[in-house]
mmCIF file of C-alpha atoms in Angstrom:
data_model
loop_
_atom_site.group_PDB
_atom_site.id
_atom_site.type_symbol
_atom_site.label_atom_id
_atom_site.label_comp_id
_atom_site.label_asym_id
_atom_site.label_seq_id
_atom_site.Cartn_x
_atom_site.Cartn_y
_atom_site.Cartn_z
ATOM 1 C CA MET A 1 39.944 -182.002 29.902
ATOM 2 C CA ALA A 2 39.724 -181.801 33.702
ATOM 3 C CA VAL A 3 43.077 -180.006 33.816
ATOM 4 C CA ASP A 4 41.892 -177.422 31.275
ATOM 5 C CA VAL A 5 38.699 -176.786 33.244
ATOM 6 C CA THR A 6 40.708 -176.415 36.455
ATOM 7 C CA ILE A 7 43.116 -173.956 34.834
ATOM 8 C CA THR A 8 40.255 -171.881 33.384
ATOM 9 C CA ALA A 9 38.416 -171.822 36.722
ATOM 10 C CA GLY A 10 41.628 -170.888 38.502
ATOM 11 C CA LYS A 11 42.296 -167.998 36.122
ATOM 12 C CA ALA A 12 38.720 -166.738 36.483
ATOM 13 C CA LEU A 13 38.915 -166.926 40.282
ATOM 14 C CA PHE A 14 42.287 -165.172 40.223
ATOM 15 C CA ALA A 15 40.912 -162.344 38.049
ATOM 16 C CA ILE A 16 37.876 -161.748 40.303
ATOM 17 C CA LEU A 17 39.841 -161.968 43.558
ATOM 18 C CA LEU A 18 42.533 -159.705 42.135
ATOM 19 C CA ALA A 19 39.917 -157.118 41.161
ATOM 20 C CA LEU A 20 38.396 -157.251 44.655
ATOM 21 C CA GLN A 21 41.789 -156.932 46.348
ATOM 22 C CA VAL A 22 42.717 -154.055 44.078
ATOM 23 C CA VAL A 23 39.599 -152.232 45.315
ATOM 24 C CA GLY A 24 40.879 -152.308 48.892
ATOM 25 C CA LEU A 25 44.361 -151.258 47.846
ATOM 26 C CA GLY A 26 42.819 -148.563 45.637
ATOM 27 C CA VAL A 27 40.947 -147.090 48.605
ATOM 28 C CA PHE A 28 44.193 -147.109 50.613
ATOM 29 C CA PHE A 29 46.017 -145.542 47.666
ATOM 30 C CA GLU A 30 43.398 -142.800 47.307
ATOM 31 C CA ARG A 31 43.477 -142.008 51.008
ATOM 32 C CA LYS A 32 47.242 -141.616 51.006
ATOM 33 C CA VAL A 33 47.402 -139.596 47.768
ATOM 34 C CA SER A 34 44.609 -137.274 48.929
ATOM 35 C CA ALA A 35 46.414 -136.877 52.265
ATOM 36 C CA VAL A 36 49.615 -135.844 50.491
ATOM 37 C CA ILE A 37 47.715 -133.384 48.278
ATOM 38 C CA GLN A 38 46.010 -131.866 51.343
ATOM 39 C CA ASP A 39 49.181 -131.915 53.490
ATOM 40 C CA ARG A 40 47.941 -134.389 56.100
ATOM 41 C CA ILE A 41 48.731 -137.957 57.195
ATOM 42 C CA GLY A 42 45.625 -139.903 56.233
ATOM 43 C CA ALA A 43 44.003 -142.908 57.913
ATOM 44 C CA ASN A 44 46.477 -144.354 60.426
ATOM 45 C CA ARG A 45 44.657 -145.014 63.721
ATOM 46 C CA ALA A 46 43.438 -148.614 63.461
ATOM 47 C CA ALA A 47 46.068 -151.195 64.392
ATOM 48 C CA ILE A 48 46.420 -154.889 65.237
ATOM 49 C CA LEU A 49 48.735 -155.452 68.229
ATOM 50 C CA GLY A 50 50.232 -152.034 67.586
ATOM 51 C CA PHE A 51 50.809 -152.667 63.863
ATOM 52 C CA ALA A 52 49.045 -150.096 61.648
ATOM 53 C CA GLY A 53 50.809 -150.892 58.368
ATOM 54 C CA LEU A 54 50.841 -147.245 57.227
ATOM 55 C CA GLY A 55 47.042 -147.297 57.286
ATOM 56 C CA LEU A 56 46.531 -150.655 55.561
ATOM 57 C CA VAL A 57 44.868 -152.090 58.670
ATOM 58 C CA ASN A 58 42.508 -149.115 58.651
ATOM 59 C CA THR A 59 41.514 -149.682 55.014
ATOM 60 C CA LEU A 60 41.700 -153.457 54.517
ATOM 61 C CA VAL A 61 40.478 -154.619 57.939
ATOM 62 C CA ALA A 62 38.666 -151.921 59.925
ATOM 63 C CA ASP A 63 36.621 -150.384 57.108
ATOM 64 C CA PRO A 64 35.168 -153.666 55.720
ATOM 65 C CA ILE A 65 34.290 -154.849 59.242
ATOM 66 C CA LYS A 66 32.609 -151.517 59.967
ATOM 67 C CA PHE A 67 30.516 -151.685 56.789
ATOM 68 C CA LEU A 68 29.528 -155.330 57.213
ATOM 69 C CA LEU A 69 28.491 -154.888 60.855
ATOM 70 C CA LYS A 70 26.447 -151.749 60.266
ATOM 71 C CA GLU A 71 22.688 -152.163 60.346
ATOM 72 C CA ASP A 72 21.210 -152.771 56.904
ATOM 73 C CA ILE A 73 18.326 -150.310 56.944
ATOM 74 C CA THR A 74 15.642 -150.806 54.296
ATOM 75 C CA PRO A 75 13.036 -148.011 54.362
ATOM 76 C CA ALA A 76 9.437 -149.178 54.664
ATOM 77 C CA ALA A 77 8.193 -147.594 51.430
ATOM 78 C CA VAL A 78 10.795 -149.047 49.051
ATOM 79 C CA ASP A 79 10.576 -151.923 46.584
ATOM 80 C CA ARG A 80 12.596 -154.408 48.656
ATOM 81 C CA LEU A 81 13.534 -156.758 45.811
ATOM 82 C CA LEU A 82 14.823 -154.033 43.486
ATOM 83 C CA HIS A 83 16.390 -152.169 46.406
ATOM 84 C CA THR A 84 18.437 -155.284 47.208
ATOM 85 C CA LEU A 85 19.280 -156.165 43.601
ATOM 86 C CA ALA A 86 20.510 -152.690 42.596
ATOM 87 C CA PRO A 87 23.956 -152.865 44.307
ATOM 88 C CA LEU A 88 24.583 -156.313 42.789
ATOM 89 C CA VAL A 89 23.526 -155.141 39.326
ATOM 90 C CA SER A 90 26.000 -152.283 39.706
ATOM 91 C CA LEU A 91 28.934 -154.318 41.076
ATOM 92 C CA VAL A 92 28.867 -157.536 39.017
ATOM 93 C CA PRO A 93 29.067 -155.899 35.531
ATOM 94 C CA ALA A 94 31.995 -153.824 36.804
ATOM 95 C CA LEU A 95 33.894 -156.982 37.830
ATOM 96 C CA LEU A 96 33.221 -159.192 34.783
ATOM 97 C CA PRO A 97 35.328 -157.237 32.205
ATOM 98 C CA PHE A 98 38.475 -158.199 34.129
ATOM 99 C CA ALA A 99 37.942 -161.730 32.798
ATOM 100 C CA VAL A 100 38.905 -160.671 29.256
ATOM 101 C CA ILE A 101 41.754 -158.289 30.127
ATOM 102 C CA PRO A 102 45.134 -160.027 29.611
ATOM 103 C CA PHE A 103 47.680 -159.501 32.408
ATOM 104 C CA GLY A 104 50.449 -161.333 30.544
ATOM 105 C CA ASP A 105 51.141 -163.272 27.345
ATOM 106 C CA VAL A 106 51.608 -166.989 27.985
ATOM 107 C CA LEU A 107 53.279 -169.114 30.638
ATOM 108 C CA GLN A 108 55.012 -172.295 29.494
ATOM 109 C CA ILE A 109 54.853 -175.105 32.073
ATOM 110 C CA GLY A 110 56.281 -178.297 30.618
ATOM 111 C CA ASP A 111 54.383 -179.055 27.429
ATOM 112 C CA ARG A 112 51.379 -176.951 28.487
ATOM 113 C CA THR A 113 50.934 -173.321 27.426
ATOM 114 C CA ILE A 114 48.752 -171.215 29.740
ATOM 115 C CA ASN A 115 47.313 -167.993 28.361
ATOM 116 C CA LEU A 116 47.448 -165.311 31.071
ATOM 117 C CA GLN A 117 43.870 -164.228 30.500
ATOM 118 C CA ALA A 118 40.859 -165.626 32.364
ATOM 119 C CA ALA A 119 38.498 -165.811 29.361
ATOM 120 C CA GLU A 120 39.996 -166.065 25.877
ATOM 121 C CA LEU A 121 37.318 -164.191 23.915
ATOM 122 C CA ASN A 122 38.032 -163.027 20.385
ATOM 123 C CA VAL A 123 35.394 -160.304 20.885
ATOM 124 C CA GLY A 124 36.769 -158.953 24.148
ATOM 125 C CA ILE A 125 36.071 -155.300 23.287
ATOM 126 C CA LEU A 126 32.389 -156.057 22.662
ATOM 127 C CA PHE A 127 32.181 -157.932 25.963
ATOM 128 C CA VAL A 128 33.644 -154.950 27.838
ATOM 129 C CA LEU A 129 31.184 -152.547 26.193
ATOM 130 C CA ALA A 130 28.262 -154.893 26.902
ATOM 131 C CA MET A 131 29.154 -155.135 30.593
ATOM 132 C CA ALA A 132 29.695 -151.367 30.824
ATOM 133 C CA SER A 133 26.228 -150.767 29.410
ATOM 134 C CA LEU A 134 24.668 -153.023 32.077
ATOM 135 C CA GLY A 135 26.045 -150.926 34.926
ATOM 136 C CA VAL A 136 23.527 -148.177 34.233
ATOM 137 C CA TYR A 137 20.696 -150.494 35.313
ATOM 138 C CA GLY A 138 22.085 -150.664 38.839
ATOM 139 C CA VAL A 139 22.120 -146.879 39.046
ATOM 140 C CA VAL A 140 18.546 -146.573 37.741
ATOM 141 C CA LEU A 141 17.226 -149.375 39.970
ATOM 142 C CA GLY A 142 18.915 -147.899 43.033
ATOM 143 C CA GLY A 143 17.234 -144.539 42.534
ATOM 144 C CA TRP A 144 13.844 -145.850 41.450
ATOM 145 C CA ALA A 145 13.498 -148.506 44.156
ATOM 146 C CA SER A 146 14.486 -146.120 46.969
ATOM 147 C CA ASN A 147 11.255 -144.104 46.675
ATOM 148 C CA ASN A 148 13.238 -140.932 47.397
ATOM 149 C CA ARG A 149 13.221 -137.839 45.218
ATOM 150 C CA TRP A 150 16.934 -137.170 45.700
ATOM 151 C CA SER A 151 17.801 -140.773 44.884
ATOM 152 C CA LEU A 152 15.627 -140.655 41.770
ATOM 153 C CA LEU A 153 17.207 -137.396 40.587
ATOM 154 C CA GLY A 154 20.657 -138.878 41.176
ATOM 155 C CA SER A 155 19.841 -142.015 39.196
ATOM 156 C CA ILE A 156 18.415 -139.958 36.315
ATOM 157 C CA ARG A 157 21.576 -137.882 36.240
ATOM 158 C CA GLY A 158 23.736 -140.984 36.445
ATOM 159 C CA SER A 159 21.959 -142.833 33.639
ATOM 160 C CA ALA A 160 22.041 -139.788 31.345
ATOM 161 C CA GLN A 161 25.728 -139.262 32.089
ATOM 162 C CA MET A 162 26.716 -142.893 31.536
ATOM 163 C CA ILE A 163 24.767 -143.214 28.283
ATOM 164 C CA SER A 164 26.178 -139.910 26.985
ATOM 165 C CA TYR A 165 29.805 -140.827 27.602
ATOM 166 C CA GLU A 166 29.478 -144.481 26.561
ATOM 167 C CA ILE A 167 28.759 -143.277 23.016
ATOM 168 C CA ALA A 168 32.021 -141.324 22.841
ATOM 169 C CA MET A 169 33.868 -144.221 24.482
ATOM 170 C CA GLY A 170 32.529 -146.721 21.942
ATOM 171 C CA LEU A 171 33.421 -144.469 19.010
ATOM 172 C CA ALA A 172 36.945 -144.025 20.384
ATOM 173 C CA LEU A 173 37.311 -147.810 20.437
ATOM 174 C CA ILE A 174 36.293 -148.024 16.768
ATOM 175 C CA GLY A 175 39.498 -146.203 15.840
ATOM 176 C CA VAL A 176 41.502 -148.683 17.918
ATOM 177 C CA VAL A 177 39.740 -151.659 16.315
ATOM 178 C CA LEU A 178 40.404 -150.249 12.838
ATOM 179 C CA THR A 179 44.075 -149.839 13.707
ATOM 180 C CA TYR A 180 44.600 -153.388 15.011
ATOM 181 C CA ASN A 181 41.957 -155.125 12.869
ATOM 182 C CA THR A 182 40.818 -157.272 15.801
ATOM 183 C CA LEU A 183 38.401 -157.241 18.745
ATOM 184 C CA ASP A 184 40.650 -159.501 20.839
ATOM 185 C CA LEU A 185 42.357 -157.617 23.686
ATOM 186 C CA GLN A 186 45.162 -160.182 23.898
ATOM 187 C CA GLU A 187 45.902 -159.806 20.191
ATOM 188 C CA MET A 188 45.898 -156.005 20.551
ATOM 189 C CA ALA A 189 48.478 -156.272 23.328
ATOM 190 C CA ARG A 190 50.639 -158.610 21.233
ATOM 191 C CA GLN A 191 50.591 -156.264 18.238
ATOM 192 C CA GLN A 192 51.992 -153.505 20.462
ATOM 193 C CA GLY A 193 55.166 -155.531 20.967
ATOM 194 C CA ARG A 194 56.663 -154.428 17.647
ATOM 195 C CA LEU A 195 59.196 -151.615 17.284
ATOM 196 C CA VAL A 196 58.862 -148.557 15.046
ATOM 197 C CA TRP A 197 62.127 -147.390 13.416
ATOM 198 C CA GLY A 198 63.891 -150.192 15.261
ATOM 199 C CA TRP A 199 63.706 -148.640 18.747
ATOM 200 C CA LEU A 200 60.287 -147.064 19.501
ATOM 201 C CA PRO A 201 57.617 -149.381 21.017
ATOM 202 C CA ALA A 202 54.524 -149.453 18.760
ATOM 203 C CA TRP A 203 52.061 -148.748 21.567
ATOM 204 C CA GLY A 204 48.521 -147.674 20.801
ATOM 205 C CA ILE A 205 49.104 -144.103 22.008
ATOM 206 C CA LEU A 206 51.439 -143.683 19.036
ATOM 207 C CA TYR A 207 48.685 -144.531 16.524
ATOM 208 C CA GLN A 208 45.595 -143.289 18.388
ATOM 209 C CA PRO A 209 46.468 -140.309 20.652
ATOM 210 C CA VAL A 210 43.075 -138.651 20.134
ATOM 211 C CA ALA A 211 41.243 -141.899 20.895
ATOM 212 C CA PHE A 212 43.255 -142.181 24.117
ATOM 213 C CA LEU A 213 42.203 -138.701 25.280
ATOM 214 C CA ILE A 214 38.551 -139.390 24.429
ATOM 215 C CA PHE A 215 38.521 -142.852 26.004
ATOM 216 C CA PHE A 216 40.268 -141.777 29.196
ATOM 217 C CA THR A 217 38.023 -138.736 29.664
ATOM 218 C CA ALA A 218 34.884 -140.793 29.013
ATOM 219 C CA GLY A 219 36.165 -143.517 31.337
ATOM 220 C CA VAL A 220 36.659 -141.062 34.191
ATOM 221 C CA ALA A 221 33.125 -139.764 33.551
ATOM 222 C CA GLU A 222 31.777 -143.344 33.591
ATOM 223 C CA SER A 223 33.217 -143.876 37.069
ATOM 224 C CA LYS A 224 31.027 -140.986 38.316
ATOM 225 C CA ARG A 225 33.754 -139.397 40.445
ATOM 226 C CA ILE A 226 34.802 -135.765 40.770
ATOM 227 C CA PRO A 227 34.811 -133.795 38.493
ATOM 228 C CA PHE A 228 32.000 -135.963 37.032
ATOM 229 C CA ASP A 229 30.195 -136.907 40.269
ATOM 230 C CA LEU A 230 26.892 -135.179 39.454
ATOM 231 C CA PRO A 231 24.769 -138.299 40.294
ATOM 232 C CA GLU A 232 25.839 -138.115 43.957
ATOM 233 C CA ALA A 233 26.630 -134.417 44.419
ATOM 234 C CA GLU A 234 26.347 -134.026 48.206
ATOM 235 C CA SER A 235 25.601 -130.302 48.083
ATOM 236 C CA GLU A 236 22.608 -130.881 45.791
ATOM 237 C CA LEU A 237 21.293 -134.446 46.187
ATOM 238 C CA VAL A 238 22.338 -135.537 49.721
ATOM 239 C CA SER A 239 24.150 -138.667 48.414
ATOM 240 C CA GLY A 240 22.296 -139.235 45.153
ATOM 241 C CA TYR A 241 21.143 -142.786 44.504
ATOM 242 C CA PHE A 242 23.190 -143.948 47.567
ATOM 243 C CA THR A 243 20.956 -141.979 49.953
ATOM 244 C CA GLU A 244 18.711 -144.831 51.161
ATOM 245 C CA TYR A 245 21.514 -147.423 51.380
ATOM 246 C CA SER A 246 23.598 -148.478 54.364
ATOM 247 C CA GLY A 247 25.876 -151.285 55.465
ATOM 248 C CA ALA A 248 26.913 -153.934 52.946
ATOM 249 C CA LYS A 249 24.640 -152.586 50.185
ATOM 250 C CA HIS A 250 26.253 -149.168 50.389
ATOM 251 C CA LEU A 251 29.654 -150.872 50.390
ATOM 252 C CA MET A 252 28.814 -152.660 47.115
ATOM 253 C CA PHE A 253 27.929 -149.373 45.430
ATOM 254 C CA MET A 254 31.200 -147.852 46.635
ATOM 255 C CA MET A 255 33.119 -150.927 45.500
ATOM 256 C CA SER A 256 31.601 -150.690 42.018
ATOM 257 C CA ASP A 257 32.914 -147.126 41.697
ATOM 258 C CA PHE A 258 36.436 -148.120 42.726
ATOM 259 C CA VAL A 259 36.362 -151.213 40.493
ATOM 260 C CA GLU A 260 35.468 -148.949 37.564
ATOM 261 C CA VAL A 261 38.493 -146.757 38.327
ATOM 262 C CA VAL A 262 40.833 -149.759 38.150
ATOM 263 C CA LEU A 263 38.977 -151.104 35.094
ATOM 264 C CA VAL A 264 39.513 -147.836 33.209
ATOM 265 C CA ALA A 265 43.204 -147.936 34.138
ATOM 266 C CA ALA A 266 43.504 -151.563 32.954
ATOM 267 C CA LEU A 267 41.740 -150.858 29.641
ATOM 268 C CA VAL A 268 43.825 -147.742 28.949
ATOM 269 C CA THR A 269 46.943 -149.788 29.685
ATOM 270 C CA THR A 270 45.881 -152.626 27.369
ATOM 271 C CA LEU A 271 44.640 -150.505 24.467
ATOM 272 C CA PHE A 272 47.103 -147.626 24.409
ATOM 273 C CA PHE A 273 50.204 -148.416 26.477
ATOM 274 C CA GLY A 274 51.209 -151.907 25.442
ATOM 275 C CA GLY A 275 49.306 -153.839 28.093
ATOM 276 C CA TRP A 276 51.751 -156.336 29.553
ATOM 277 C CA GLN A 277 54.422 -155.505 26.980
ATOM 278 C CA VAL A 278 57.908 -154.549 28.173
ATOM 279 C CA PRO A 279 60.021 -152.708 25.563
ATOM 280 C CA TYR A 280 62.512 -155.042 23.848
ATOM 281 C CA LEU A 281 61.260 -158.101 25.791
ATOM 282 C CA ALA A 282 60.485 -161.192 23.675
ATOM 283 C CA ARG A 283 59.517 -164.738 24.666
ATOM 284 C CA ASP A 284 63.165 -165.752 25.186
ATOM 285 C CA GLY A 285 64.428 -162.558 26.865
ATOM 286 C CA PHE A 286 65.507 -159.016 26.040
ATOM 287 C CA HIS A 287 66.532 -158.155 22.470
ATOM 288 C CA LEU A 288 68.184 -154.737 22.711
ATOM 289 C CA PRO A 289 68.909 -152.336 19.815
ATOM 290 C CA GLY A 290 72.317 -153.112 18.385
ATOM 291 C CA GLY A 291 71.937 -156.886 18.574
ATOM 292 C CA ALA A 292 72.602 -157.467 22.293
ATOM 293 C CA MET A 293 70.463 -160.130 23.992
ATOM 294 C CA LEU A 294 69.723 -161.126 27.580
ATOM 295 C CA ALA A 295 68.170 -164.588 27.825
ATOM 296 C CA LEU A 296 65.430 -165.223 30.405
ATOM 297 C CA PRO A 297 63.391 -168.301 31.383
ATOM 298 C CA SER A 298 59.682 -168.435 30.564
ATOM 299 C CA TRP A 299 58.638 -167.808 34.179
ATOM 300 C CA GLY A 300 60.971 -164.795 34.370
ATOM 301 C CA VAL A 301 59.409 -163.276 31.253
ATOM 302 C CA ALA A 302 55.915 -163.897 32.662
ATOM 303 C CA ILE A 303 56.814 -162.168 35.954
ATOM 304 C CA LEU A 304 58.183 -159.136 34.095
ATOM 305 C CA GLU A 305 55.048 -158.932 31.934
ATOM 306 C CA ILE A 306 52.680 -159.142 34.907
ATOM 307 C CA THR A 307 54.766 -156.553 36.778
ATOM 308 C CA SER A 308 54.743 -154.233 33.761
ATOM 309 C CA PHE A 309 50.964 -154.476 33.502
ATOM 310 C CA ALA A 310 50.514 -153.859 37.244
ATOM 311 C CA VAL A 311 52.809 -150.809 37.272
ATOM 312 C CA LYS A 312 50.988 -149.210 34.339
ATOM 313 C CA VAL A 313 47.596 -149.839 35.953
ATOM 314 C CA ILE A 314 48.828 -148.285 39.206
ATOM 315 C CA LEU A 315 50.066 -145.201 37.337
ATOM 316 C CA PHE A 316 46.711 -144.600 35.643
ATOM 317 C CA THR A 317 44.857 -145.281 38.885
ATOM 318 C CA TRP A 318 47.078 -142.660 40.525
ATOM 319 C CA LEU A 319 46.289 -140.217 37.716
ATOM 320 C CA GLN A 320 42.545 -140.660 38.282
ATOM 321 C CA VAL A 321 42.992 -140.142 42.022
ATOM 322 C CA VAL A 322 44.939 -136.922 41.399
ATOM 323 C CA ILE A 323 42.185 -135.704 39.052
ATOM 324 C CA ARG A 324 39.624 -136.555 41.735
ATOM 325 C CA TRP A 325 41.368 -134.404 44.350
ATOM 326 C CA THR A 326 42.463 -131.432 42.229
ATOM 327 C CA LEU A 327 39.585 -130.512 39.886
ATOM 328 C CA PRO A 328 36.243 -128.941 40.879
ATOM 329 C CA ARG A 329 32.898 -130.475 39.962
ATOM 330 C CA PHE A 330 31.312 -129.597 36.598
ATOM 331 C CA ARG A 331 27.885 -128.057 36.417
ATOM 332 C CA TYR A 332 25.380 -130.453 34.875
ATOM 333 C CA ASP A 333 25.046 -128.388 31.689
ATOM 334 C CA GLN A 334 28.841 -128.318 31.342
ATOM 335 C CA LEU A 335 28.955 -132.085 31.791
ATOM 336 C CA MET A 336 26.412 -132.701 29.027
ATOM 337 C CA ARG A 337 28.002 -130.114 26.745
ATOM 338 C CA LEU A 338 31.410 -131.767 27.082
ATOM 339 C CA GLY A 339 29.948 -135.176 26.224
ATOM 340 C CA TRP A 340 27.663 -134.254 23.335
ATOM 341 C CA GLN A 341 29.330 -131.169 21.842
ATOM 342 C CA GLY A 342 32.936 -131.932 22.701
ATOM 343 C CA LEU A 343 33.836 -135.610 22.861
ATOM 344 C CA LEU A 344 31.194 -136.974 20.467
ATOM 345 C CA PRO A 345 32.123 -134.817 17.406
ATOM 346 C CA LEU A 346 35.824 -135.368 18.140
ATOM 347 C CA ALA A 347 35.274 -139.140 18.341
ATOM 348 C CA LEU A 348 33.378 -139.145 15.021
ATOM 349 C CA LEU A 349 36.193 -137.163 13.396
ATOM 350 C CA ASN A 350 38.748 -139.608 14.801
ATOM 351 C CA VAL A 351 36.825 -142.564 13.326
ATOM 352 C CA LEU A 352 36.800 -140.873 9.914
ATOM 353 C CA VAL A 353 40.512 -140.032 10.002
ATOM 354 C CA SER A 354 41.425 -143.510 11.292
ATOM 355 C CA ALA A 355 39.416 -145.181 8.518
ATOM 356 C CA LEU A 356 41.116 -143.032 5.867
ATOM 357 C CA VAL A 357 44.590 -143.740 7.261
ATOM 358 C CA VAL A 358 43.947 -147.491 7.438
ATOM 359 C CA LEU A 359 42.545 -147.433 3.895
ATOM 360 C CA LEU A 360 45.521 -145.540 2.473
ATOM 361 C CA VAL A 361 48.398 -146.783 4.630
ATOM 362 C CA GLY A 362 47.193 -149.883 6.479
ATOM 363 C CA GLY A 363 46.733 -150.671 10.152
ATOM 364 C CA ALA A 364 49.284 -151.221 12.874
#
């Protein structure tokens, strides 16, 4: 019993720490990608004993120290309790979904089988949606408690945007749930390990391409970054609901945005691109078309699965960064029109078609 509790606590701690570390690496990644797009070098000045680490020292050491040592200014006219709680209410729900996202199948150590997933919930999809819906409260509290008209306008925009796109996102997931007949993210990843026609991996994108487009678009909108950054449009709202925040509180709001970017990448990977699956890799090694086999130990398979998951997440994080630095900002009416008149009807149609296909043919 004590061993099981220790393993569960260790997996939970690993998931949270990994998410937090990924935020720092994500900021570094975005800086370098944006520098390449804009034909410049990027952050590279901070160094420790002459070692700059291609800018890693700048991002992982200098920036956090700068934020934490900045004065935490709380304006006199604000609601201090809500003003302090808002960044936490925004950050914590963004971190918790990582607990149910599987980063591998199982690891066999002696006679003990460890599931590479922090929390083994059979309703993982519902948990992710529940946590995503809580994030809007941080945005609303941040704007309301700041007693600033620009902050309030930014929070109103943000809440309307998040609610609008969460509907399309949830409907897109219904098609996925119908296809796999489960709400368990680990089970969804396992079902994508089959082969179609003996050689093609049965990843979710093959069965639900429309749901992928809807989910990814809505996910980018949920992260509130360009081209969907209307809640904090600098040219219109100063900094939106961030305006009256500084120091560590401002850092938590920024972290929540970057965590959401990685979360969207992890969910897209799990739902539509096989998750931790590696084509032709089974529990005992590679089974190639034609009957050839390459045996691997359990720990070797686990390393390949974790690496596969990480590479896919990095690719979709990169895609979101490229979108951020190449597309212009939508007007607010265009943003709402895309959500309500574009994605929502398409998501409803996808649910109908998916239900008919599952009824007539069967799921994945």
